[in-house]
Short mmCIF file of C-alpha atoms and ligand atoms in Angstrom, two decimals:
data_model
loop_
_atom_site.label_atom_id
_atom_site.label_comp_id
_atom_site.label_asym_id
_atom_site.label_seq_id
_atom_site.Cartn_x
_atom_site.Cartn_y
_atom_site.Cartn_z
CA MET A 1 0.10 0.08 0.24
CA ALA A 2 0.97 3.41 -0.81
CA LYS A 3 1.53 5.07 3.07
CA ASP A 4 1.77 8.69 1.26
CA VAL A 5 -0.98 10.35 3.48
CA ALA A 6 -2.47 9.41 6.19
CA VAL A 7 -5.13 10.97 8.28
CA ILE A 8 -3.57 11.99 11.68
CA GLY A 9 -6.54 13.30 13.50
CA VAL A 10 -10.37 13.22 13.57
CA GLY A 11 -13.17 14.64 15.02
CA GLN A 12 -16.98 15.11 15.29
CA SER A 13 -19.42 16.87 16.92
CA SER A 14 -22.48 15.63 18.79
CA PHE A 15 -25.16 15.36 16.13
CA VAL A 16 -27.52 17.32 17.44
CA ARG A 17 -31.61 18.43 16.45
CA GLY A 18 -30.93 22.52 17.00
CA TYR A 19 -27.69 23.36 17.92
CA PRO A 20 -27.81 26.13 20.15
CA GLY A 21 -24.57 27.93 18.76
CA SER A 22 -23.77 29.31 15.00
CA ILE A 23 -22.22 27.63 12.32
CA ARG A 24 -18.82 28.99 13.11
CA GLU A 25 -19.07 27.37 16.87
CA LEU A 26 -20.19 23.96 15.38
CA ALA A 27 -17.46 23.54 13.19
CA PHE A 28 -15.41 24.54 16.13
CA GLU A 29 -16.48 21.30 17.80
CA ALA A 30 -14.80 18.61 15.49
CA PHE A 31 -11.79 20.87 14.36
CA LYS A 32 -10.86 21.01 18.19
CA GLU A 33 -11.39 17.54 18.82
CA ALA A 34 -8.95 16.62 15.49
CA ALA A 35 -6.49 19.23 16.21
CA LEU A 36 -5.75 18.11 20.12
CA ASP A 37 -5.96 14.15 18.41
CA ALA A 38 -3.89 14.73 16.40
CA GLY A 39 -1.67 16.49 18.96
CA ILE A 40 -0.87 19.47 16.56
CA THR A 41 -1.75 23.62 16.39
CA GLN A 42 -2.45 25.61 13.86
CA LYS A 43 0.46 26.37 12.54
CA ASP A 44 0.66 23.09 11.60
CA ILE A 45 -1.79 23.53 9.05
CA GLY A 46 -0.80 24.28 5.78
CA ALA A 47 -4.42 24.71 3.73
CA SER A 48 -7.78 23.85 5.23
CA VAL A 49 -11.43 22.58 3.42
CA PHE A 50 -14.64 24.06 4.04
CA CYS A 51 -17.38 21.20 2.81
CA SER A 52 -20.86 22.12 3.09
CA ALA A 53 -24.35 22.61 1.30
CA PRO A 54 -24.73 26.03 0.88
CA GLU A 55 -28.48 25.89 0.11
CA TYR A 56 -28.81 25.65 4.30
CA ASP A 57 -26.11 27.97 4.64
CA LYS A 58 -27.41 31.87 5.38
CA GLN A 59 -23.80 32.37 5.61
CA ARG A 60 -22.09 32.80 2.24
CA SER A 61 -19.08 32.82 1.69
CA PRO A 62 -18.92 30.28 4.64
CA ALA A 63 -14.61 28.98 4.01
CA GLY A 64 -13.46 31.86 4.67
CA VAL A 65 -15.04 32.86 8.41
CA LEU A 66 -15.06 29.75 9.34
CA ALA A 67 -11.16 29.78 8.93
CA GLU A 68 -10.65 32.86 10.87
CA TYR A 69 -12.66 31.78 13.64
CA LEU A 70 -10.93 28.63 14.23
CA GLY A 71 -7.66 29.89 13.39
CA LEU A 72 -6.82 28.56 10.30
CA ILE A 73 -5.40 32.41 9.29
CA PRO A 74 -3.49 33.24 7.00
CA GLN A 75 -3.44 29.84 4.92
CA PRO A 76 -5.57 29.35 2.14
CA THR A 77 -8.50 28.05 2.28
CA PHE A 78 -11.61 27.04 0.54
CA TYR A 79 -15.05 25.44 -0.16
CA VAL A 80 -16.11 22.41 -1.66
CA GLU A 81 -19.99 21.06 -2.32
CA THR A 82 -20.84 17.81 -3.59
CA VAL A 83 -24.29 17.99 -1.40
CA CYS A 84 -23.96 15.04 1.06
CA SER A 85 -20.92 13.54 0.14
CA SER A 86 -18.82 17.75 -0.23
CA SER A 87 -16.36 16.01 3.18
CA SER A 88 -15.59 12.80 1.64
CA THR A 89 -14.93 15.19 -1.81
CA GLY A 90 -13.11 17.42 0.42
CA VAL A 91 -11.01 14.92 1.34
CA LYS A 92 -10.07 13.60 -1.68
CA VAL A 93 -9.28 17.43 -2.76
CA ALA A 94 -6.64 17.05 0.36
CA TYR A 95 -5.31 14.73 -0.08
CA SER A 96 -4.45 15.64 -4.21
CA MET A 97 -3.05 19.10 -2.88
CA ILE A 98 -0.49 16.53 -0.34
CA LYS A 99 0.52 14.54 -2.82
CA ALA A 100 1.35 17.55 -5.22
CA GLY A 101 2.98 18.54 -2.82
CA LEU A 102 1.63 22.22 -2.34
CA HIS A 103 1.03 21.44 1.42
CA ASP A 104 2.34 19.17 4.31
CA MET A 105 -0.91 19.02 6.08
CA VAL A 106 -4.94 19.71 5.27
CA ALA A 107 -7.45 20.01 7.40
CA VAL A 108 -11.26 19.17 6.40
CA VAL A 109 -13.84 19.94 8.47
CA GLY A 110 -17.65 19.13 7.17
CA PHE A 111 -20.29 21.34 8.88
CA GLN A 112 -24.04 21.86 8.30
CA LYS A 113 -26.69 23.33 10.38
CA MET A 114 -29.84 22.18 8.89
CA SER A 115 -32.14 23.44 11.63
CA GLU A 116 -31.81 26.86 10.92
CA ILE A 117 -35.19 25.85 8.31
CA THR A 118 -38.11 24.33 8.61
CA SER A 119 -38.54 20.72 7.66
CA ALA A 120 -40.53 21.08 4.42
CA GLU A 121 -38.43 24.51 3.09
CA SER A 122 -35.29 22.01 4.17
CA GLN A 123 -36.95 18.79 2.16
CA GLU A 124 -37.55 21.87 -0.91
CA ARG A 125 -33.78 22.34 -0.42
CA MET A 126 -32.81 18.94 -0.10
CA GLY A 127 -34.73 18.62 -3.60
CA ARG A 128 -32.98 22.04 -5.91
CA GLY A 129 -29.83 18.94 -5.37
CA ALA A 130 -32.22 17.11 -7.74
CA ASP A 131 -32.62 19.06 -11.05
CA ILE A 132 -34.47 22.03 -10.31
CA GLN A 133 -35.67 22.92 -13.82
CA TRP A 134 -37.08 19.97 -15.40
CA GLU A 135 -38.10 18.01 -12.08
CA ALA A 136 -38.50 20.07 -8.84
CA PRO A 137 -41.50 21.31 -10.44
CA PHE A 138 -43.67 17.87 -10.34
CA GLY A 139 -43.06 18.15 -6.55
CA THR A 140 -40.09 15.98 -5.81
CA MET A 141 -38.15 14.98 -2.49
CA MET A 142 -35.44 13.34 -1.60
CA PRO A 143 -37.27 10.62 -0.26
CA ALA A 144 -39.45 10.10 -3.47
CA TYR A 145 -36.32 9.81 -5.51
CA TYR A 146 -34.71 7.31 -3.67
CA ALA A 147 -38.39 5.45 -3.28
CA LEU A 148 -38.40 4.93 -7.12
CA TYR A 149 -35.10 2.83 -6.80
CA ALA A 150 -36.84 1.29 -4.01
CA ARG A 151 -39.65 -0.19 -5.83
CA ALA A 152 -38.01 -1.04 -8.61
CA TYR A 153 -35.38 -3.02 -6.52
CA MET A 154 -38.00 -4.83 -4.82
CA ALA A 155 -40.07 -5.92 -7.38
CA LYS A 156 -36.71 -7.29 -9.13
CA ASN A 157 -34.25 -8.56 -6.24
CA GLY A 158 -37.31 -10.16 -3.70
CA LEU A 159 -36.27 -7.55 -1.08
CA THR A 160 -39.37 -6.97 1.22
CA HIS A 161 -40.16 -4.25 3.67
CA GLU A 162 -39.12 -6.60 6.25
CA ASP A 163 -35.37 -6.57 4.82
CA LEU A 164 -35.85 -2.82 4.96
CA MET A 165 -36.94 -3.11 8.27
CA GLY A 166 -33.94 -5.07 9.48
CA VAL A 167 -31.21 -2.39 7.71
CA ARG A 168 -33.12 0.39 10.42
CA LEU A 169 -32.99 -2.29 13.58
CA LYS A 170 -29.49 -3.22 12.83
CA SER A 171 -28.97 0.60 12.36
CA ALA A 172 -30.78 1.17 15.37
CA SER A 173 -29.42 -1.70 17.66
CA TYR A 174 -26.01 0.32 17.06
CA GLY A 175 -27.12 3.74 17.63
CA THR A 176 -28.20 3.68 20.98
CA VAL A 177 -25.06 3.23 22.09
CA ASN A 178 -22.83 5.68 20.01
CA GLU A 179 -23.06 9.23 22.88
CA ARG A 180 -22.90 11.64 19.32
CA ALA A 181 -25.53 9.85 17.50
CA VAL A 182 -29.13 12.50 17.47
CA TYR A 183 -31.75 9.44 17.63
CA ARG A 184 -30.70 7.10 20.33
CA LYS A 185 -33.49 5.00 20.75
CA GLY A 186 -34.06 1.41 20.14
CA VAL A 187 -35.91 0.46 17.44
CA LYS A 188 -38.38 -2.74 17.94
CA ALA A 189 -40.26 -4.60 14.55
CA GLU A 190 -43.47 -3.23 16.58
CA ASP A 191 -42.39 0.36 15.24
CA PHE A 192 -42.91 -0.70 12.26
CA ASP A 193 -46.77 -2.40 12.63
CA ALA A 194 -49.16 -0.30 9.87
CA THR A 195 -52.08 -1.83 12.44
CA ASN A 196 -50.08 -0.38 15.70
CA PRO A 197 -50.97 3.08 15.83
CA ASP A 198 -48.19 3.92 18.31
CA ALA A 199 -46.11 2.41 15.67
CA LYS A 200 -43.82 5.61 14.53
CA MET A 201 -42.07 3.95 12.38
CA ALA A 202 -45.00 2.93 10.08
CA GLY A 203 -46.06 5.80 8.21
CA PRO A 204 -45.78 6.11 4.90
CA VAL A 205 -43.45 9.02 3.24
CA ALA A 206 -42.73 8.27 -0.39
CA TRP A 207 -44.05 4.49 -0.90
CA PRO A 208 -42.33 1.78 -0.27
CA LEU A 209 -40.77 4.02 2.51
CA ARG A 210 -41.40 4.95 5.42
CA VAL A 211 -40.48 6.84 8.49
CA GLY A 212 -38.72 4.49 9.60
CA ASP A 213 -36.68 4.03 6.29
CA ALA A 214 -35.39 7.29 6.19
CA CYS A 215 -32.73 9.18 8.25
CA ALA A 216 -33.20 12.54 10.36
CA ASN A 217 -32.00 16.10 9.94
CA ALA A 218 -29.55 17.11 11.90
CA ASP A 219 -26.75 19.70 12.88
CA GLY A 220 -23.71 18.52 13.15
CA SER A 221 -20.07 18.94 12.29
CA SER A 222 -16.78 16.99 11.49
CA CYS A 223 -13.22 17.29 10.45
CA ILE A 224 -10.18 15.14 9.06
CA ILE A 225 -6.57 16.17 9.63
CA LEU A 226 -4.54 14.71 6.78
CA ALA A 227 -0.30 14.55 6.61
CA ASN A 228 2.12 13.84 4.38
CA ALA A 229 4.12 10.63 6.13
CA GLU A 230 7.24 12.60 6.68
CA LYS A 231 4.42 14.59 8.99
CA ALA A 232 2.29 11.60 9.69
CA LYS A 233 5.38 10.37 11.36
CA ALA A 234 6.28 13.36 13.38
CA PHE A 235 2.97 13.51 14.91
CA THR A 236 1.00 10.41 15.27
CA LYS A 237 1.96 6.60 16.75
CA LYS A 238 -1.43 5.54 14.94
CA PRO A 239 -1.47 6.82 11.03
CA VAL A 240 -4.06 5.98 9.29
CA TRP A 241 -3.54 5.68 5.78
CA ILE A 242 -4.92 6.49 2.70
CA MET A 243 -5.54 3.41 0.30
CA GLY A 244 -7.35 4.33 -2.14
CA ILE A 245 -9.82 6.72 -3.07
CA GLY A 246 -12.84 6.79 -6.01
CA ALA A 247 -15.54 9.15 -7.42
CA ALA A 248 -18.30 9.51 -10.03
CA SER A 249 -21.07 11.35 -11.02
CA GLU A 250 -24.29 10.29 -12.66
CA ALA A 251 -27.05 12.09 -15.39
CA VAL A 252 -29.05 14.21 -12.44
CA ASN A 253 -32.81 13.50 -14.25
CA MET A 254 -34.24 10.36 -13.61
CA ALA A 255 -35.17 9.76 -17.28
CA ALA A 256 -30.90 9.86 -18.25
CA ARG A 257 -30.94 6.81 -14.81
CA PRO A 258 -30.26 3.52 -16.60
CA ASP A 259 -31.88 0.24 -14.52
CA PHE A 260 -33.45 1.43 -11.20
CA SER A 261 -33.28 -2.06 -10.07
CA LYS A 262 -29.64 -2.50 -10.09
CA GLY A 263 -28.96 0.39 -7.94
CA LEU A 264 -26.98 3.80 -7.96
CA SER A 265 -24.24 3.42 -10.90
CA VAL A 266 -22.03 5.64 -8.71
CA GLY A 267 -21.34 3.42 -5.98
CA TYR A 268 -20.63 0.32 -8.78
CA ALA A 269 -17.80 2.76 -10.71
CA ALA A 270 -16.81 4.51 -6.87
CA ALA A 271 -15.98 1.57 -5.10
CA ALA A 272 -14.24 0.28 -8.54
CA GLU A 273 -11.67 2.77 -9.09
CA ALA A 274 -11.16 2.34 -5.13
CA TYR A 275 -10.01 -0.77 -5.29
CA LYS A 276 -7.98 -0.55 -8.20
CA MET A 277 -6.29 2.22 -6.84
CA ALA A 278 -5.85 0.35 -3.15
CA GLY A 279 -4.96 -2.66 -4.74
CA ILE A 280 -7.27 -5.24 -2.93
CA THR A 281 -10.98 -6.41 -3.39
CA SER A 282 -13.88 -6.00 -1.53
CA LYS A 283 -12.74 -9.49 0.01
CA ASP A 284 -10.51 -7.18 2.50
CA ILE A 285 -12.61 -4.76 3.67
CA LYS A 286 -12.75 -5.47 7.35
CA VAL A 287 -15.26 -3.05 8.29
CA ALA A 288 -17.43 -0.45 6.24
CA GLU A 289 -19.30 3.00 6.46
CA VAL A 290 -21.86 2.72 3.55
CA HIS A 291 -24.52 6.24 3.07
CA ASP A 292 -27.77 4.89 4.43
CA CYS A 293 -30.05 8.18 4.20
CA PHE A 294 -32.39 5.32 3.05
CA THR A 295 -32.53 1.46 4.17
CA ILE A 296 -32.38 0.95 0.36
CA ALA A 297 -29.66 2.77 0.07
CA GLU A 298 -27.72 0.63 2.23
CA ILE A 299 -28.85 -2.52 0.68
CA MET A 300 -27.42 -1.15 -2.79
CA ALA A 301 -24.73 -0.05 -1.10
CA TYR A 302 -23.54 -3.39 -0.29
CA GLU A 303 -24.09 -4.55 -3.94
CA GLY A 304 -21.74 -1.79 -5.88
CA LEU A 305 -18.95 -2.22 -3.06
CA GLY A 306 -18.57 -6.09 -4.08
CA PHE A 307 -20.03 -7.17 -0.63
CA ALA A 308 -23.12 -9.34 -1.71
CA LYS A 309 -23.71 -9.85 -6.01
CA MET A 310 -25.82 -8.03 -7.85
CA GLY A 311 -29.51 -8.53 -6.09
CA GLU A 312 -28.29 -10.28 -3.19
CA GLY A 313 -27.86 -7.21 -0.44
CA LYS A 314 -30.52 -8.94 1.44
CA GLU A 315 -28.97 -12.14 2.43
CA LEU A 316 -26.72 -9.96 4.14
CA ILE A 317 -29.20 -8.51 6.07
CA ARG A 318 -31.48 -11.55 6.51
CA ALA A 319 -27.68 -13.46 7.74
CA LYS A 320 -26.97 -10.50 10.55
CA GLU A 321 -23.41 -10.92 8.48
CA THR A 322 -22.98 -6.71 8.92
CA TYR A 323 -23.81 -6.67 12.04
CA LYS A 324 -20.62 -6.00 14.08
CA GLU A 325 -19.76 -10.02 14.90
CA GLY A 326 -20.66 -10.82 10.92
CA LYS A 327 -19.01 -11.40 7.96
CA ILE A 328 -19.04 -7.67 6.77
CA PRO A 329 -19.84 -5.18 9.88
CA VAL A 330 -21.15 -2.41 8.12
CA ASN A 331 -22.65 1.33 9.64
CA VAL A 332 -22.10 -0.46 13.70
CA ASP A 333 -21.84 3.35 14.43
CA GLY A 334 -25.93 3.59 13.66
CA GLY A 335 -25.38 4.95 10.63
CA LEU A 336 -27.40 8.21 9.15
CA LEU A 337 -29.89 6.66 10.15
CA SER A 338 -29.57 6.76 13.73
CA LYS A 339 -26.91 9.80 13.89
CA GLY A 340 -29.04 11.72 11.25
CA HIS A 341 -27.46 13.31 8.44
CA PRO A 342 -26.52 16.71 8.72
CA ILE A 343 -25.35 17.37 4.84
CA GLY A 344 -21.64 18.90 4.72
CA ALA A 345 -20.33 16.77 8.08
CA THR A 346 -21.45 13.49 6.64
CA GLY A 347 -18.57 11.56 4.71
CA GLY A 348 -16.01 13.70 7.63
CA SER A 349 -18.28 11.80 9.94
CA GLN A 350 -18.54 8.65 8.38
CA MET A 351 -14.50 8.66 8.31
CA ARG A 352 -13.73 9.39 11.53
CA THR A 353 -15.93 6.14 12.08
CA ILE A 354 -13.33 3.95 10.02
CA VAL A 355 -10.22 5.77 11.84
CA LEU A 356 -11.27 4.55 14.71
CA GLN A 357 -12.01 1.03 14.43
CA LEU A 358 -8.42 0.90 12.66
CA ARG A 359 -7.30 2.86 15.91
CA ASP A 360 -9.38 -0.36 18.13
CA GLU A 361 -10.63 3.01 19.55
CA ALA A 362 -14.20 2.90 18.99
CA GLY A 363 -15.24 2.14 22.32
CA PRO A 364 -18.75 0.01 22.38
CA MET A 365 -18.81 0.24 18.58
CA GLN A 366 -15.89 -1.53 18.42
CA VAL A 367 -15.39 -4.60 15.62
CA PRO A 368 -13.24 -7.54 17.28
CA ASN A 369 -10.20 -9.13 15.65
CA ASN A 370 -8.57 -5.74 15.05
CA PRO A 371 -9.76 -4.53 11.68
CA ASP A 372 -6.93 -3.35 9.37
CA ILE A 373 -8.36 -2.30 6.72
CA GLY A 374 -11.71 0.08 6.28
CA LEU A 375 -13.97 2.05 3.61
CA VAL A 376 -15.99 4.93 3.52
CA HIS A 377 -18.88 4.99 1.06
CA ASN A 378 -20.44 8.31 0.34
CA VAL A 379 -23.59 9.89 -1.96
CA GLY A 380 -24.31 12.87 -2.87
CA GLY A 381 -28.13 13.05 -4.02
CA VAL A 382 -29.75 10.53 -5.52
CA GLY A 383 -26.37 9.32 -6.76
CA LEU A 384 -25.54 12.46 -8.55
CA TYR A 385 -22.09 11.73 -7.30
CA GLY A 386 -20.77 8.74 -5.34
CA SER A 387 -17.21 8.51 -3.41
CA VAL A 388 -15.10 5.83 -1.97
CA THR A 389 -12.27 5.87 -0.04
CA ILE A 390 -10.16 3.53 1.47
CA PHE A 391 -8.15 3.37 4.80
CA GLY A 392 -5.73 1.25 6.25
CA ARG A 393 -2.92 0.53 9.07
CA MET B 1 -44.02 31.99 -22.74
CA GLY B 2 -41.61 31.80 -20.41
CA PHE B 3 -40.14 28.46 -18.70
CA GLU B 4 -41.79 30.29 -15.38
CA LYS B 5 -44.88 29.07 -16.88
CA PHE B 6 -44.29 25.29 -17.02
CA GLY B 7 -44.84 22.53 -14.25
CA ARG B 8 -47.49 22.52 -10.99
CA ARG B 9 -44.67 25.34 -9.67
CA SER B 10 -41.15 27.27 -12.21
CA PHE B 11 -37.77 27.22 -10.73
CA THR B 12 -36.41 28.25 -13.77
CA ALA B 13 -37.96 31.49 -15.35
CA MET B 14 -35.31 31.05 -18.54
CA THR B 15 -33.68 28.44 -20.79
CA LYS B 16 -33.02 28.30 -24.65
CA THR B 17 -35.63 25.25 -24.43
CA ALA B 18 -38.02 27.39 -23.14
CA LYS B 19 -39.97 27.01 -26.75
CA PHE B 20 -40.97 23.46 -24.68
CA VAL B 21 -43.99 24.96 -22.80
CA ASP B 22 -45.23 26.86 -26.06
CA LEU B 23 -45.90 23.18 -27.75
CA LEU B 24 -47.23 22.26 -24.60
CA ALA B 25 -49.75 24.69 -25.21
CA GLU B 26 -50.39 23.12 -28.49
CA GLY B 27 -50.78 20.02 -26.62
CA LYS B 28 -47.10 18.44 -27.79
CA ILE B 29 -45.14 16.74 -25.02
CA ASN B 30 -41.62 17.19 -27.30
CA GLY B 31 -37.98 16.23 -27.00
CA THR B 32 -35.08 17.46 -28.86
CA VAL B 33 -32.85 15.66 -31.28
CA CYS B 34 -29.45 16.94 -33.09
CA LYS B 35 -29.25 17.82 -36.42
CA LYS B 36 -25.78 17.42 -36.51
CA CYS B 37 -25.32 13.83 -34.87
CA GLY B 38 -28.79 12.24 -34.77
CA ALA B 39 -28.69 12.24 -30.09
CA LYS B 40 -32.25 12.51 -29.12
CA PHE B 41 -32.73 14.03 -25.55
CA PHE B 42 -35.40 14.43 -22.65
CA PRO B 43 -35.37 16.73 -20.83
CA PRO B 44 -35.36 18.28 -24.51
CA ARG B 45 -31.43 20.14 -24.22
CA ALA B 46 -30.44 23.24 -26.29
CA ASP B 47 -26.97 21.90 -26.79
CA CYS B 48 -25.43 18.55 -27.61
CA SER B 49 -23.13 16.73 -25.34
CA SER B 50 -22.14 14.21 -28.31
CA CYS B 51 -21.09 16.24 -31.11
CA PHE B 52 -21.19 20.16 -29.25
CA SER B 53 -23.90 21.09 -31.74
CA ALA B 54 -26.06 23.79 -30.76
CA GLU B 55 -28.60 22.66 -34.01
CA MET B 56 -31.47 20.84 -32.34
CA ASP B 57 -34.71 19.94 -34.05
CA TRP B 58 -37.99 19.36 -31.71
CA PHE B 59 -39.32 15.38 -32.06
CA GLU B 60 -42.52 14.29 -30.28
CA MET B 61 -42.20 11.97 -27.71
CA PRO B 62 -43.51 8.58 -28.12
CA THR B 63 -46.60 7.99 -27.05
CA LYS B 64 -46.77 4.08 -25.85
CA GLY B 65 -44.54 3.01 -22.95
CA LYS B 66 -44.23 1.20 -20.01
CA LEU B 67 -44.35 2.51 -16.44
CA GLU B 68 -40.55 1.57 -15.51
CA THR B 69 -40.67 2.01 -11.58
CA PHE B 70 -43.09 4.70 -9.67
CA THR B 71 -43.19 6.33 -6.13
CA THR B 72 -46.83 7.74 -4.07
CA ALA B 73 -45.41 11.06 -2.18
CA TYR B 74 -47.50 11.29 0.97
CA TYR B 75 -45.89 14.60 2.11
CA ALA B 76 -44.81 17.49 0.01
CA PRO B 77 -41.97 19.96 -0.21
CA PHE B 78 -42.82 23.75 0.70
CA GLY B 79 -45.37 25.09 -2.24
CA PHE B 80 -46.87 21.36 -3.08
CA GLU B 81 -48.69 21.27 0.55
CA ALA B 82 -52.36 21.04 -1.20
CA ASP B 83 -50.90 18.29 -3.65
CA PRO B 84 -50.48 14.92 -1.52
CA PRO B 85 -51.02 11.64 -2.03
CA TYR B 86 -49.23 12.28 -5.48
CA THR B 87 -47.91 9.84 -7.67
CA MET B 88 -44.57 10.23 -9.63
CA GLY B 89 -43.05 8.21 -12.17
CA VAL B 90 -40.56 6.94 -15.12
CA VAL B 91 -41.55 5.75 -18.32
CA ASN B 92 -39.12 4.04 -20.69
CA PHE B 93 -40.11 4.16 -24.28
CA GLY B 94 -37.06 1.87 -25.34
CA ASP B 95 -34.58 4.26 -26.34
CA ILE B 96 -35.39 7.20 -24.60
CA LYS B 97 -37.31 7.91 -20.96
CA LEU B 98 -40.03 10.79 -19.27
CA PHE B 99 -39.92 11.75 -15.64
CA ALA B 100 -43.37 12.80 -14.81
CA ARG B 101 -46.55 12.38 -12.51
CA LEU B 102 -49.30 10.01 -13.03
CA ALA B 103 -52.61 11.40 -13.11
CA LYS B 104 -54.99 12.10 -10.26
CA ASP B 105 -57.73 9.94 -12.30
CA ILE B 106 -55.67 6.15 -11.86
CA PRO B 107 -56.58 4.76 -8.75
CA ILE B 108 -52.75 4.35 -6.57
CA ASP B 109 -53.97 1.07 -6.16
CA ASP B 110 -54.71 0.07 -9.60
CA ILE B 111 -50.80 1.40 -10.81
CA VAL B 112 -48.30 -1.45 -11.20
CA ALA B 113 -45.16 -1.67 -12.44
CA GLY B 114 -44.12 -2.67 -15.80
CA MET B 115 -47.96 -1.50 -16.85
CA ASP B 116 -48.47 0.73 -20.44
CA VAL B 117 -48.49 3.63 -19.69
CA SER B 118 -48.92 7.12 -21.99
CA ILE B 119 -48.90 10.25 -21.65
CA ARG B 120 -50.33 13.60 -22.10
CA THR B 121 -50.28 17.65 -21.66
CA LEU B 122 -52.34 19.26 -18.72
CA THR B 123 -52.99 22.73 -17.77
CA TYR B 124 -53.54 23.60 -14.39
CA ASP B 125 -56.06 26.14 -12.92
CA ASP B 126 -53.19 28.60 -12.51
CA GLY B 127 -52.67 28.58 -15.94
CA GLN B 128 -49.76 26.79 -15.51
CA LEU B 129 -48.80 23.79 -17.87
CA SER B 130 -47.17 20.64 -17.57
CA PHE B 131 -47.39 16.81 -18.78
CA GLU B 132 -48.66 13.43 -16.97
CA ILE B 133 -48.67 9.92 -17.29
CA ILE B 134 -52.34 8.13 -17.90
CA LYS B 135 -53.59 4.71 -18.76
CA ALA B 136 -52.62 3.53 -22.33
ZN1 ZN C 401 -25.75 16.01 -31.94
#
């Protein structure tokens, strides 16, 4: 493996509803944790990259504003956006700058304060991460788009509502032990029972997806500090190396999408590129974080990443193979379904989880047998962007 | 006519494909086809990404297709609150696809993936112009 660029520090705020502070203060929480984790000061950092989806920010051009608050001036800073995969893209940019020799150390800070606007407004603005010219005029929302995939996928591959619920039950079981997650209550099968008037997960959102199939909006921040080999060795005994990075994009419009029953094309393309760069296969992955904004997205990710053959993702959840003790543990920090999905902070949060896993520091969520290779799969929009990053000890 | 007339509620006022809305008013649902290389586009485009040509013709979309996938929305975004439940889907015409709402007069329980469907234009009470998927 190429030991060129390492993660030397990770940080994340608690993901919450209604963060009682500004985006500066929110971003500071993750940066402070990552800097203390890496044992560095602001002077060691050569550049910073801020990542969010701008539709939620009242502040324009937030990178400079946040860099000042975090003490990262006068170094260069800038802003990267690919909706829900913004901070994964930020890490790819930071990796590139370090590999190019422009900077020795770069901080990637993802943030999102979604509670600034109402839930209905939020749905509409997320919808504007899709096609505003040709699709938003019909009243589209993210759940509806994922439901188009769920419907076709379920019809072709025999995936059931029970299987989708299985994904949520798994995530919730880990969400209860993740103190940074927004949704920490346990979830039971009864919660999906439509005949039970108290069943909170059963209501239809965009059929076939139900309330329990969807993750929640949240406010949060994440920070990943990357360094070249020399700096990594100087500052940390536990560097976690970037082995492979893959990314892809796809037509925004559903009318231009290939077969809906096969999942998101960007998942397959980004994974293939990341595996090739890392020189490994899916069998080498010991722990993974995948983009589960909806339960169906996790099943489709299993297949894009090669953990299951096309159409057979359901077998993994049925056999509990993606639990902590299973063949390939997935989202054992509760995933977005439990943690919540603060758009710009999401990829960095997923990466923090994997880095902690590879350092054997994940506490009650730790996967057994010292995992040495981990993967992060992060999707922007409804597969408009896809990003896969592979980490190794 | 400006593109703000398109759909239940438009988010784009200006596009070089605004003639699409005039054609809707005439009862026609059109895509664009490149005069140079023959590439077909729906939604319509003003520029060909296959050969860089900006010389496009309009062509009328096929009327016989299959409903590839669909969903019924029980909540709506800001500005569409009065509409749910409504069903949206993707029609596959073989060489080209189309995304739209399904007509309100189709009972939700009658909708199945793979069913034969057609498309037609519609005018909302406030004069907005759109198109929808109907039973074949
Ligand atoms: Zn052409």
